[in-house]
Coordinates of C-alpha atoms and ligand atoms in Angstrom, one line a residue:
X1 CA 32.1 -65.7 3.6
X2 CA 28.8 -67.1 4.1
X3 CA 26.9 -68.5 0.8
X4 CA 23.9 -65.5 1.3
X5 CA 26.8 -63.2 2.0
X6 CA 27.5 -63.5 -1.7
X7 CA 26.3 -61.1 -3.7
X8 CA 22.4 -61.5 -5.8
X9 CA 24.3 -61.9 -9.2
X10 CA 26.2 -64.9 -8.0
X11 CA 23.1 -66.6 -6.2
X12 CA 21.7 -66.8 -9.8
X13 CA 20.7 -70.3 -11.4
X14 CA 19.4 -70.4 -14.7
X15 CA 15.5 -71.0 -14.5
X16 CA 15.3 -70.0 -10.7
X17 CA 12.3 -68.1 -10.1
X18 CA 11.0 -66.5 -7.1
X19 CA 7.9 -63.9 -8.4
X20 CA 6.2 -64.3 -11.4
X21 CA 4.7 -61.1 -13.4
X22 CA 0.9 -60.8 -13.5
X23 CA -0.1 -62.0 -17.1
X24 CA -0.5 -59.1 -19.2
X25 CA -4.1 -59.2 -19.1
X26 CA -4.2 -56.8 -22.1
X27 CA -2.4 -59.3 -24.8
X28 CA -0.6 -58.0 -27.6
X29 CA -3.0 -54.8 -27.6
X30 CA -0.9 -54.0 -24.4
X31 CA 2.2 -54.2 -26.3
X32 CA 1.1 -52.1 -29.6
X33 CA 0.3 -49.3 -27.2
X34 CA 3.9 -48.8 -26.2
X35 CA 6.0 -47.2 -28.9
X36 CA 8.4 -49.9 -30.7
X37 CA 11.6 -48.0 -29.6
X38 CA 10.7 -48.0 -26.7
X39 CA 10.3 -52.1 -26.5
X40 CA 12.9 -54.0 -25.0
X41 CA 14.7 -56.4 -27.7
X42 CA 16.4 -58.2 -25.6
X43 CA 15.5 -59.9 -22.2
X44 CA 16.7 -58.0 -19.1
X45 CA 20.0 -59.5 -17.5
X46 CA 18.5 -60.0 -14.0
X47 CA 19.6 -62.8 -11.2
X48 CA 17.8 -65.8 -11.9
X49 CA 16.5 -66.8 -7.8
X50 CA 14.1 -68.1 -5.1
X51 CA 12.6 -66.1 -3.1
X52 CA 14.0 -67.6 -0.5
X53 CA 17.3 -66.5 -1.6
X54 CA 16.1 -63.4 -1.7
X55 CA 14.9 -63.0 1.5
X56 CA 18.0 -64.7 3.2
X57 CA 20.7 -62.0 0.7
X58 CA 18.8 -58.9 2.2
X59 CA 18.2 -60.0 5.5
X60 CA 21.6 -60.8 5.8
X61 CA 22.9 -58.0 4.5
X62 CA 20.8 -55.6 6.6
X63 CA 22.4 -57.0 9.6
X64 CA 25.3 -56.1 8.3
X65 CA 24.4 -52.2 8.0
X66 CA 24.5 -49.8 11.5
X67 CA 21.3 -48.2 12.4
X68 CA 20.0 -46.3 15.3
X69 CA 18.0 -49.1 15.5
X70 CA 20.8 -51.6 15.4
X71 CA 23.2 -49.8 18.1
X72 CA 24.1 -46.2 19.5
X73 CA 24.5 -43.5 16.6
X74 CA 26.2 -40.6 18.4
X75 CA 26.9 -38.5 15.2
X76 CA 27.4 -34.9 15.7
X77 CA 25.2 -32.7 14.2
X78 CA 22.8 -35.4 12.7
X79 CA 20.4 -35.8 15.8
X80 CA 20.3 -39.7 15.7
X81 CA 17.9 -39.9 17.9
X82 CA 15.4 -43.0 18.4
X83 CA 12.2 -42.5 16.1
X84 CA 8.9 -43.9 17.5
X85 CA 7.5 -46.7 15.0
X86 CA 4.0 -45.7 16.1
X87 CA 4.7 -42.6 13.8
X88 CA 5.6 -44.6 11.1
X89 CA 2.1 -46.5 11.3
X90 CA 0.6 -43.7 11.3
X91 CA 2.0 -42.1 8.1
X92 CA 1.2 -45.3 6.5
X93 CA -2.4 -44.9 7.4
X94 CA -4.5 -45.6 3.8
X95 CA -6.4 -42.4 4.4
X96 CA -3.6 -40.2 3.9
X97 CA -1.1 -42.5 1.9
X98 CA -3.4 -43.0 -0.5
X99 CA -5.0 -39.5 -1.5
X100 CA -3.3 -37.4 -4.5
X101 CA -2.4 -34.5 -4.2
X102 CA -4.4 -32.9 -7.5
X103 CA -7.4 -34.6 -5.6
X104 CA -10.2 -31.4 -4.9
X105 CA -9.5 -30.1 -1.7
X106 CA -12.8 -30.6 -0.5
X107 CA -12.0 -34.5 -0.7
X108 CA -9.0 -34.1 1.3
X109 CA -9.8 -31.6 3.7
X110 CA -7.8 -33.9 6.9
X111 CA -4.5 -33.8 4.7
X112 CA -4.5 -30.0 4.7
X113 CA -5.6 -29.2 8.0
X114 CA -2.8 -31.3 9.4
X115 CA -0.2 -29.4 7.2
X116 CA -2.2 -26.4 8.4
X117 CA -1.7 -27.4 12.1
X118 CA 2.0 -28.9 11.7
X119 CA 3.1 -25.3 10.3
X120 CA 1.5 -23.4 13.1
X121 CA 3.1 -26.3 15.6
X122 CA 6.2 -24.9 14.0
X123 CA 5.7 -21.7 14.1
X124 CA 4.9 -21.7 18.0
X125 CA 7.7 -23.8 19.0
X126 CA 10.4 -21.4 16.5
X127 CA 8.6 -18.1 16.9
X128 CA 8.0 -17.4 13.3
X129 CA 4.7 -16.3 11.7
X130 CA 4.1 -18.9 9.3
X131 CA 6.7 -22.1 7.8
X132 CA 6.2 -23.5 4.3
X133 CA 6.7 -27.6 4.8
X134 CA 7.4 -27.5 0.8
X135 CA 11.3 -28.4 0.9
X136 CA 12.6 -31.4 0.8
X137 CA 15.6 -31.4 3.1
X138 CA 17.8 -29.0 5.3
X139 CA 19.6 -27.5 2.3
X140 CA 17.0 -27.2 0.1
X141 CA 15.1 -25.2 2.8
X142 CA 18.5 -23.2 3.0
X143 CA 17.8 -22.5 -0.8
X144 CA 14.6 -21.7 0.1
X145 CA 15.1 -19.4 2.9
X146 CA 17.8 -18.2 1.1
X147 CA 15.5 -16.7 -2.2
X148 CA 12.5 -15.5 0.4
X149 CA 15.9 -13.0 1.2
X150 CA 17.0 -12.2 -2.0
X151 CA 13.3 -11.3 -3.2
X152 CA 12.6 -9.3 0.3
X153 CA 15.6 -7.0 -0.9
X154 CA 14.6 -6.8 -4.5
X155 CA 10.8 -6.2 -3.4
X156 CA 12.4 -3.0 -1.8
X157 CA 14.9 -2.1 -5.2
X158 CA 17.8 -3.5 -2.8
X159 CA 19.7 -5.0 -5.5
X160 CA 23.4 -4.3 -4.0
X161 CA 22.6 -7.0 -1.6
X162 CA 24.1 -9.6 -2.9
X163 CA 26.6 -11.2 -0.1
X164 CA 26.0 -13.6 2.5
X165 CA 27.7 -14.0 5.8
X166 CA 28.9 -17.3 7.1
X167 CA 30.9 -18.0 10.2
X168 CA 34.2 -20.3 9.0
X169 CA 32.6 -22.8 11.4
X170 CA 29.0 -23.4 10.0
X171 CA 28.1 -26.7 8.2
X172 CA 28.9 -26.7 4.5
X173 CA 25.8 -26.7 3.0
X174 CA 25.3 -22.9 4.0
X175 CA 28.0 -21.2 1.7
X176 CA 26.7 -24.1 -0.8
X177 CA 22.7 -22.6 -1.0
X178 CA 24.3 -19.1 -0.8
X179 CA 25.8 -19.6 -3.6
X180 CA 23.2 -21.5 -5.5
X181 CA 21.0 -18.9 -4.5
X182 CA 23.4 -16.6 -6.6
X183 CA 24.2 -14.7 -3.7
X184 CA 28.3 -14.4 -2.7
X185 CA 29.6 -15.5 0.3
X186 CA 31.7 -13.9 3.0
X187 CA 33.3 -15.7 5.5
X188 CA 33.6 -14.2 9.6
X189 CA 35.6 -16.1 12.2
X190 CA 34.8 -17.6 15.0
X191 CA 36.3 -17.5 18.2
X192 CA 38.2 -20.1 19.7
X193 CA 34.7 -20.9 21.8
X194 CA 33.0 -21.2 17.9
X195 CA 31.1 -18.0 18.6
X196 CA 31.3 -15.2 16.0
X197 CA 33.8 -13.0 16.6
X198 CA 31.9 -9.7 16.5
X199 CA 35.1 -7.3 16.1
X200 CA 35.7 -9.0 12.9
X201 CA 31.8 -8.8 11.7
X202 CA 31.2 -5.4 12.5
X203 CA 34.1 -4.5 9.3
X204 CA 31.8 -6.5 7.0
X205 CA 28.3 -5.1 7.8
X206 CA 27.2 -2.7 4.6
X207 CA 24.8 -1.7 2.6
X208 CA 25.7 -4.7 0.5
X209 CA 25.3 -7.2 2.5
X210 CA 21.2 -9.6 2.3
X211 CA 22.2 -10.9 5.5
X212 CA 24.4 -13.1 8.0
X213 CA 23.6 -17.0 8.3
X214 CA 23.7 -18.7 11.6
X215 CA 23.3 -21.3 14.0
X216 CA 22.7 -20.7 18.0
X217 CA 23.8 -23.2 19.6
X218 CA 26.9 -23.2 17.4
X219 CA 28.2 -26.1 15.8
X220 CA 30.5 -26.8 18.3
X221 CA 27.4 -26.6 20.9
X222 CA 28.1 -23.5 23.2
X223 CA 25.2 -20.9 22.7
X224 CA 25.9 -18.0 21.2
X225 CA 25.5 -15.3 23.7
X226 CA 25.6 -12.0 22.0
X227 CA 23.1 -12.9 19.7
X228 CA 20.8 -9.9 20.7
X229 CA 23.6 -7.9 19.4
X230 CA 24.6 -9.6 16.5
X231 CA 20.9 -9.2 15.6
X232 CA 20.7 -5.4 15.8
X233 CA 24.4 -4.9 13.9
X234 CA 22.7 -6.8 10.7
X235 CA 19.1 -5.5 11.0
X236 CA 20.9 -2.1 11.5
X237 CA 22.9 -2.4 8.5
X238 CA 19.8 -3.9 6.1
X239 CA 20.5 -6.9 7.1
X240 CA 18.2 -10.5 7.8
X241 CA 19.1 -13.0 9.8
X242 CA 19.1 -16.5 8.6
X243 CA 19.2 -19.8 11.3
X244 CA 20.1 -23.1 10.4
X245 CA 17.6 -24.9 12.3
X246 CA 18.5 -28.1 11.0
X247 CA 19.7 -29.0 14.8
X248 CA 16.6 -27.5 16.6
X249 CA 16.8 -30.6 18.7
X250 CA 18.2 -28.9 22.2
X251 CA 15.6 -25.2 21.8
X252 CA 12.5 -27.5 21.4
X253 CA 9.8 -25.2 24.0
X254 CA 12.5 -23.9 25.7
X255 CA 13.8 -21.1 23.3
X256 CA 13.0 -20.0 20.0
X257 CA 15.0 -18.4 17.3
X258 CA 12.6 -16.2 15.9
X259 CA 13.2 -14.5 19.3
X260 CA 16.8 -14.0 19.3
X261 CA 15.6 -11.3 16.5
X262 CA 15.8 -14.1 13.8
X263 CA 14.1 -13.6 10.7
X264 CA 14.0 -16.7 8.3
X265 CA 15.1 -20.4 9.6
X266 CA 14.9 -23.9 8.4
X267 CA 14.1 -26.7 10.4
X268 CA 15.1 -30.2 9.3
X269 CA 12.1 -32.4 10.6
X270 CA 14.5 -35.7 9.4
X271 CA 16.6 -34.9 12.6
X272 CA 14.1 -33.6 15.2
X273 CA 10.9 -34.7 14.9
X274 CA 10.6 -38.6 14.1
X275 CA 11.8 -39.1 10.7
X276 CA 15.1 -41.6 10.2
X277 CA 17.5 -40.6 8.4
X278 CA 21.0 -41.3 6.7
X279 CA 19.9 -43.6 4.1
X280 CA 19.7 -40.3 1.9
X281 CA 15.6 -39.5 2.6
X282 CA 12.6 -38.9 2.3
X283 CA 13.1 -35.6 4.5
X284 CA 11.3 -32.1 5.0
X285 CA 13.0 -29.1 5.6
X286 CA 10.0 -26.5 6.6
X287 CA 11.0 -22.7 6.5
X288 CA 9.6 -20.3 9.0
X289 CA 10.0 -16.3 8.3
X290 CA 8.4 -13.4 10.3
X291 CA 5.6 -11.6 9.4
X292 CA 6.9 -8.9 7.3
X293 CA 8.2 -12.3 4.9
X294 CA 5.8 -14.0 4.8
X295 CA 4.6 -13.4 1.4
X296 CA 7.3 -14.7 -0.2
X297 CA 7.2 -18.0 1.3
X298 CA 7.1 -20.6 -2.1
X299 CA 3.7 -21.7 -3.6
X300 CA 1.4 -23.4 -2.9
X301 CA 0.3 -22.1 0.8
X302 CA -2.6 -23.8 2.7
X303 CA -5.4 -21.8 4.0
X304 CA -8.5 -21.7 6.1
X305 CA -11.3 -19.7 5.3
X306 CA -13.5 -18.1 7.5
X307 CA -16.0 -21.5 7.9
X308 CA -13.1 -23.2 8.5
X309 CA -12.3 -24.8 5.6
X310 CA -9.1 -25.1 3.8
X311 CA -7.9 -24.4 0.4
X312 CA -5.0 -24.2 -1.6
X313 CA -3.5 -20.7 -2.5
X314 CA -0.8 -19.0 -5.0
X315 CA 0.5 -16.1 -4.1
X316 CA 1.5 -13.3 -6.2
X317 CA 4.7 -12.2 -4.5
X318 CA 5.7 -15.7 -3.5
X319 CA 8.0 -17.7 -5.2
X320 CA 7.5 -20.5 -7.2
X321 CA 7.2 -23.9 -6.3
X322 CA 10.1 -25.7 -4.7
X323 CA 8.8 -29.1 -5.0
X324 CA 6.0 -31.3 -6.6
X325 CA 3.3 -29.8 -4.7
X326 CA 3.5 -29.4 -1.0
X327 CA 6.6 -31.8 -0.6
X328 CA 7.1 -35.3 1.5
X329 CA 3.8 -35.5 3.0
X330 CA 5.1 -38.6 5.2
X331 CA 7.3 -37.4 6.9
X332 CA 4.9 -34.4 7.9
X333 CA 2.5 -36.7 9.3
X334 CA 5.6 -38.4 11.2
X335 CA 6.3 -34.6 13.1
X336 CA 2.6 -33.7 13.2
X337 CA 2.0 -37.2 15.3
X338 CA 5.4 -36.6 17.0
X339 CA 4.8 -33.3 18.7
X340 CA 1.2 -34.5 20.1
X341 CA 2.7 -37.6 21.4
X342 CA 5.1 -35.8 22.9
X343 CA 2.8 -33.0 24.3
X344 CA 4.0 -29.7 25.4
X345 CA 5.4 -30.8 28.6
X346 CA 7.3 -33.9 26.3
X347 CA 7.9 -31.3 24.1
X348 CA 10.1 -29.2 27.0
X349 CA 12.4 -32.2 28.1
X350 CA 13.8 -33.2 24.6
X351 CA 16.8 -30.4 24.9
X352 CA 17.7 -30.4 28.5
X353 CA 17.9 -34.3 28.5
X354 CA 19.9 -34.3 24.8
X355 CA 21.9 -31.8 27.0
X356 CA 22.6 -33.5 29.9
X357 CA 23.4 -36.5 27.9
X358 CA 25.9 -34.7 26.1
X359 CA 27.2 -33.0 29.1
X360 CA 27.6 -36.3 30.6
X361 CA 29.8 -37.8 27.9
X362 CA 31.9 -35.1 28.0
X363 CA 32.8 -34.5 31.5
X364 CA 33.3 -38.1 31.8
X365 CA 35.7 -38.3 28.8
X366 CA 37.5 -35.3 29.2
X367 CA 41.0 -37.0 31.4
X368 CA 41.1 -39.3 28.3
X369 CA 40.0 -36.8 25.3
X370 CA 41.0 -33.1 24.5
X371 CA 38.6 -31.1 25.2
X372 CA 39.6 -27.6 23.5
X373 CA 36.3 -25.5 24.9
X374 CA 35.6 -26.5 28.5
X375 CA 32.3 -25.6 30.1
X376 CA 28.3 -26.2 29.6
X377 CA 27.5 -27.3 26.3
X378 CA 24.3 -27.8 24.9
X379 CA 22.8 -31.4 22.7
X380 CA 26.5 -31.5 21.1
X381 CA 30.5 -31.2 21.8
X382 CA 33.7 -31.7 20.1
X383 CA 36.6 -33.4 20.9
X384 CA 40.4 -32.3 19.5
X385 CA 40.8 -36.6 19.2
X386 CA 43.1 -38.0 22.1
X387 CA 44.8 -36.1 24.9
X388 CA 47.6 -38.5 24.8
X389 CA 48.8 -38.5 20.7
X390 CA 52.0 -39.5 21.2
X391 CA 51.1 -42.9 19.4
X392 CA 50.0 -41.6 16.5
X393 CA 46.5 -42.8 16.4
X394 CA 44.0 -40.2 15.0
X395 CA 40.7 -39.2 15.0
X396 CA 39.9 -41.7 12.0
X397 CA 41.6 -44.7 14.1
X398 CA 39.1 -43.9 17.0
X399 CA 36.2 -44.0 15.1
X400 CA 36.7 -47.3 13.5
X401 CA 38.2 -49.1 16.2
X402 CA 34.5 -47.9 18.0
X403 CA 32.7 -50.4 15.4
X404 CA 34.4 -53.4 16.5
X405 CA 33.0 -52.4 19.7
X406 CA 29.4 -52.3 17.9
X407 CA 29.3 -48.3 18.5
X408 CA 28.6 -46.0 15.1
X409 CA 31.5 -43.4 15.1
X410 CA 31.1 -39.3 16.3
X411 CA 31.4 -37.0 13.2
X412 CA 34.4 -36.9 12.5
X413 CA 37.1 -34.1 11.0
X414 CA 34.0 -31.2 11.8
X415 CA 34.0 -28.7 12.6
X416 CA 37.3 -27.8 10.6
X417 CA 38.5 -25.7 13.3
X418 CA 40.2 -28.3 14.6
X419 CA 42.4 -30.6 13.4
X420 CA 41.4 -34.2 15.1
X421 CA 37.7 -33.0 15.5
X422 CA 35.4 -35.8 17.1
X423 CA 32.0 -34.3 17.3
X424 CA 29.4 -36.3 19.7
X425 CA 25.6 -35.7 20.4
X426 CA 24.0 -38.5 22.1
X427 CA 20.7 -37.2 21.8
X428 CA 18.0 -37.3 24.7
X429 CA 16.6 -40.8 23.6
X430 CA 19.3 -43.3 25.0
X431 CA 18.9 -44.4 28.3
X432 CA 22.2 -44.1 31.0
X433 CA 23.0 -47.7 30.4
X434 CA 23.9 -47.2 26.7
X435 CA 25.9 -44.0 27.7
X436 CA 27.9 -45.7 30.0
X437 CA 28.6 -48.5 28.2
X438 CA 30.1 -45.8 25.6
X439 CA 31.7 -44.2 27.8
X440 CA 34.1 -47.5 28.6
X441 CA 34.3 -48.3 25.4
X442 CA 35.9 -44.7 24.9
X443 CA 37.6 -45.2 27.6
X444 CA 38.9 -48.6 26.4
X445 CA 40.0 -47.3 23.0
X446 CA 41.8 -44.6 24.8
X447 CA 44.1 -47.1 27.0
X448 CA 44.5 -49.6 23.8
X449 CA 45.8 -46.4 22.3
X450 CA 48.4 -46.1 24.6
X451 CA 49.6 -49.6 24.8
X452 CA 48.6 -51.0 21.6
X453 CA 48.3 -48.7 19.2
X454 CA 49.0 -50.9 16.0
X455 CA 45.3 -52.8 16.6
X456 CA 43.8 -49.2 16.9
X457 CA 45.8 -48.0 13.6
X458 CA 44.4 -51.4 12.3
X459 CA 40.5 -50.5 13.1
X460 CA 37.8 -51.9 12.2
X461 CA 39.1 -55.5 12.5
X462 CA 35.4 -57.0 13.1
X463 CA 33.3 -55.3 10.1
X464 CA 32.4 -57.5 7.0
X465 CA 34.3 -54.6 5.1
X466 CA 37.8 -53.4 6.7
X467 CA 39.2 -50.1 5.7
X468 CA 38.0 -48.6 2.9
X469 CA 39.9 -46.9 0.1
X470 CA 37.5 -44.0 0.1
X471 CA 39.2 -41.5 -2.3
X472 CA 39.4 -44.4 -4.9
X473 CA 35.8 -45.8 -4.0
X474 CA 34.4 -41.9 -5.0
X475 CA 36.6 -41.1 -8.2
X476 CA 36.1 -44.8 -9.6
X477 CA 32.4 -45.8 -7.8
X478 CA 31.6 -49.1 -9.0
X479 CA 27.8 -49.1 -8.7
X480 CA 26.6 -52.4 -10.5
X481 CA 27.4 -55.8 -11.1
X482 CA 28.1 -55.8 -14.6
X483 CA 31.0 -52.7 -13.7
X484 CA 32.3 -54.9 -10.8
X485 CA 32.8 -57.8 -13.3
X486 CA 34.7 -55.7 -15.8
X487 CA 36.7 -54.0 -13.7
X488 CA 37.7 -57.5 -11.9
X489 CA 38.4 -58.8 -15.8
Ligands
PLP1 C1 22.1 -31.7 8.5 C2 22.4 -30.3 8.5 C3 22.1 -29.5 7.3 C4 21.6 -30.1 6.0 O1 20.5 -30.9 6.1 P1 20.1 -31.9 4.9 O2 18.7 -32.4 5.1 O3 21.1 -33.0 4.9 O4 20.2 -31.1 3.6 C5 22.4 -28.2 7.4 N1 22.9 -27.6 8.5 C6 23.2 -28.3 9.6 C7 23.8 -27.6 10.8 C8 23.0 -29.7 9.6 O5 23.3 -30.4 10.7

């Protein structure tokens, strides 16, 4: 182990010092004004270090971390894709990192007319009438979507309608919001292809049902094709439809969900448009409903007036607020200055090159990898792990021995429907080179598999970290230094 590999605690020295405080420019008076209890006695136990130690710990130990901006990132149904730094300059921009949002609006006019314009760039490329950008992230926007149905069915005195549908193959965070929404959840199958079996659906359509939740394409990335008639079956039975957008990635200007007879989605602008992710946020998850919704979309809503201007509004019928104001204005700014770089004709080419990509991978993996659905897929595909198992290495052996080879591993073991799932979307920003170069390392892993299985099963051998013991590291997380020392004593 390299000295700065160590961690901060141990690169303490008694009396090091790196930054120094401001004086406390108030004195004593300062002091009085906090509340005694709240005064610390006792001086904090912090590392004692340069700055220069500082600097080399972190910068060592962020080349030790995987990033899209480190290597490829081809998990499945995270959208990994490559996020523009010009975007980030410009959500750091003073004028609109430093307003607040209880400023008058007449001082911050620019801030609301670009969540104006980024909600009706949304609702264009979806086909909705109007998005909230309030929520936070993908499943809070499920939450979200997921109330604008309850209180469209209570508006009308619906109050059987109570249960949601969810194919067995959707991403778990959608029976999750159903049932934090306090709705109930009922599960329909999928097909072998992952498209919703519509002999078992049609049994489960009633007049208690608030509506059926979805994703087109599918989690395993073959586009649903009866979605016109799923759509009439629910809206004939009382029904809305709800789509998980959070993979809107291979639609972008080419199709829009609010036209497959949609009624409510969520869009996950931490995948699509130029916000990275995987570190656990900031993210937006904007929710777009049709017209006869839209009055229930969460407070506050942005307006223009007649002059032009815009204002902040409260409905009556909507619900409540869903986050501190109008949520993580960053990462709007990132999408707003995303989709005009991009442009409309940018706009088109994001799916159809994630799709190719993807399409590319697989047919060119396919004699070394089971591939249980054959045919056109869209940004994403799974694998059922190797063709050739008779070795014994898995899914999970795959995926770490592909970090040695400086690759960040597919999703793995989703969807469930499988039992070795290996789920790959390469996304539309990596260049033919990079795919390649996957592609033989794949290929690689594949033949080691075969003739030496034991360094597979013994993946990642490279990594700072080797295999680790997740169940304990979740039941028994050791989250600071003083719980690392005691549990070592
Ligand atoms: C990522 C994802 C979500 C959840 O998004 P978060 O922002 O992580 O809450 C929901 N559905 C699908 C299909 C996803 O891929």
């Amino acid at each position: 182990m390299k000295y700065y590999d160590k961690l901060i605690f141990e690169l303490s020295r008694p009396g090091r010092v790196g930054y120094e405080l401001p004086k406390n420019e108030f004195g004593t008076d300062g002091e009085k004004q906090i509340p005694s209890d709240l005064l610390r006695s006792q001086p904090l136990d912090l590392p004692e270090v340069s700055e220069l130690d500082v600097v080399r710990h972190y910068t060592n130990l962020s080349n030790k971390n995987f990033g899209v901006d480190t290597g490829f990132y081809p998990l499945g149904s995270c959208t990994m894709k490559y996020n523009p730094k010009i975007n980030e300059e410009v959500a750091a921009m003073p004028q609109f990192a430093d307003i607040h949002p209880l400023q008058d609006p007449d001082t911050v006019q620019g801030a609301l007319e670009l969540y104006w314009n980024l909600q009706n760039a949304l609702a264009k490329l979806a086909g909705f009438a109007e998005f909230t950008l309030n929520p936070y992230a993908g499943a809070h926007g499920e939450l979200t979507g997921l109330m604008v149905m309850r209180s469209y069915h209570m508006s009308r005195g619906d109050h059987k309608r109570k249960k949601v549908i969810v194919p067995d193959s959707a991403h778990g965070t959608n029976p999750a919001s159903a049932m934090v929404a306090g709705l109930e959840v009922v599960e329909v199958k999928s097909r072998p292809n992952g498209s919703i079996d519509i002999e078992d659906l049609k049994p489960l359509l009633n007049d208690e049902v608030a509506g059926i939740m979805m994703t087109n394409p599918n989690t395993l990335g073959m586009f649903e094709t009866e979605i016109m008639e799923i759509a009439k079956l629910v809206h004939d039975a009382g029904g809305l439809l709800y789509y998980d957008g959070a993979n809107f990635n291979p639609l972008l200007g080419k199709v829009r969900p609010g036209d497959m007879g949609f009624d409510i989605m969520h869009i996950n602008l931490h995948k699509t448009f130029s916000t990275p992710h995987g570190g656990g946020g900031p993210g937006s998850g904007p929710v777009g409903v049709a017209e006869h919704l839209v009055k229930f979309l969460p407070n506050p809503h942005v307006k223009k007036d007649a002059e032009g201007r815009f204002y902040v509004e409260n409905g009556d019928e909507a619900l409540g607020s869903v986050s501190t104001f109008f949520g993580n204005f960053g990462v709007m700014m990132k999408a707003y200055a995303y989709i005009l770089s991009l442009g409309k004709e940018g706009i088109r080419k994001v799916g159809p090159m994630a799709t190719l990509n993807a399409n590319y991978i697989k047919e060119s993996l396919k004699d070394d990898y089971l591939l249980p659905i054959d045919g056109v897929c869209k940004h994403e595909f799974v694998f059922d792990g190797l063709k050739d198992k008779s070795t014994g290495v898995t899914t999970l052996n795959v995926a770490k021995r592909l970090l040695d080879y400086g690759f960040h591993a597919p999703t793995i073991y989703f969807p469930l429907l499988f039992h070795e799932s290996m789920m790959i979307e390469p996304t539309e920003t990596e260049s033919l080179e990079t795919l390649d170069e996957f592609i033989d390392v794949m290929h690689k892993v594949a033949k080691e598999a075969r003739e030496t299985p034991d360094e597979v099963k013994n993946a990642p051998l490279t990594t700072i970290v080797r295999k680790l013991d997740e169940t304990t590291a979740a039941k028994n997380p050791v989250l600071n230094y003083k719980a690392l020392k005691e549990s070592n004593n």
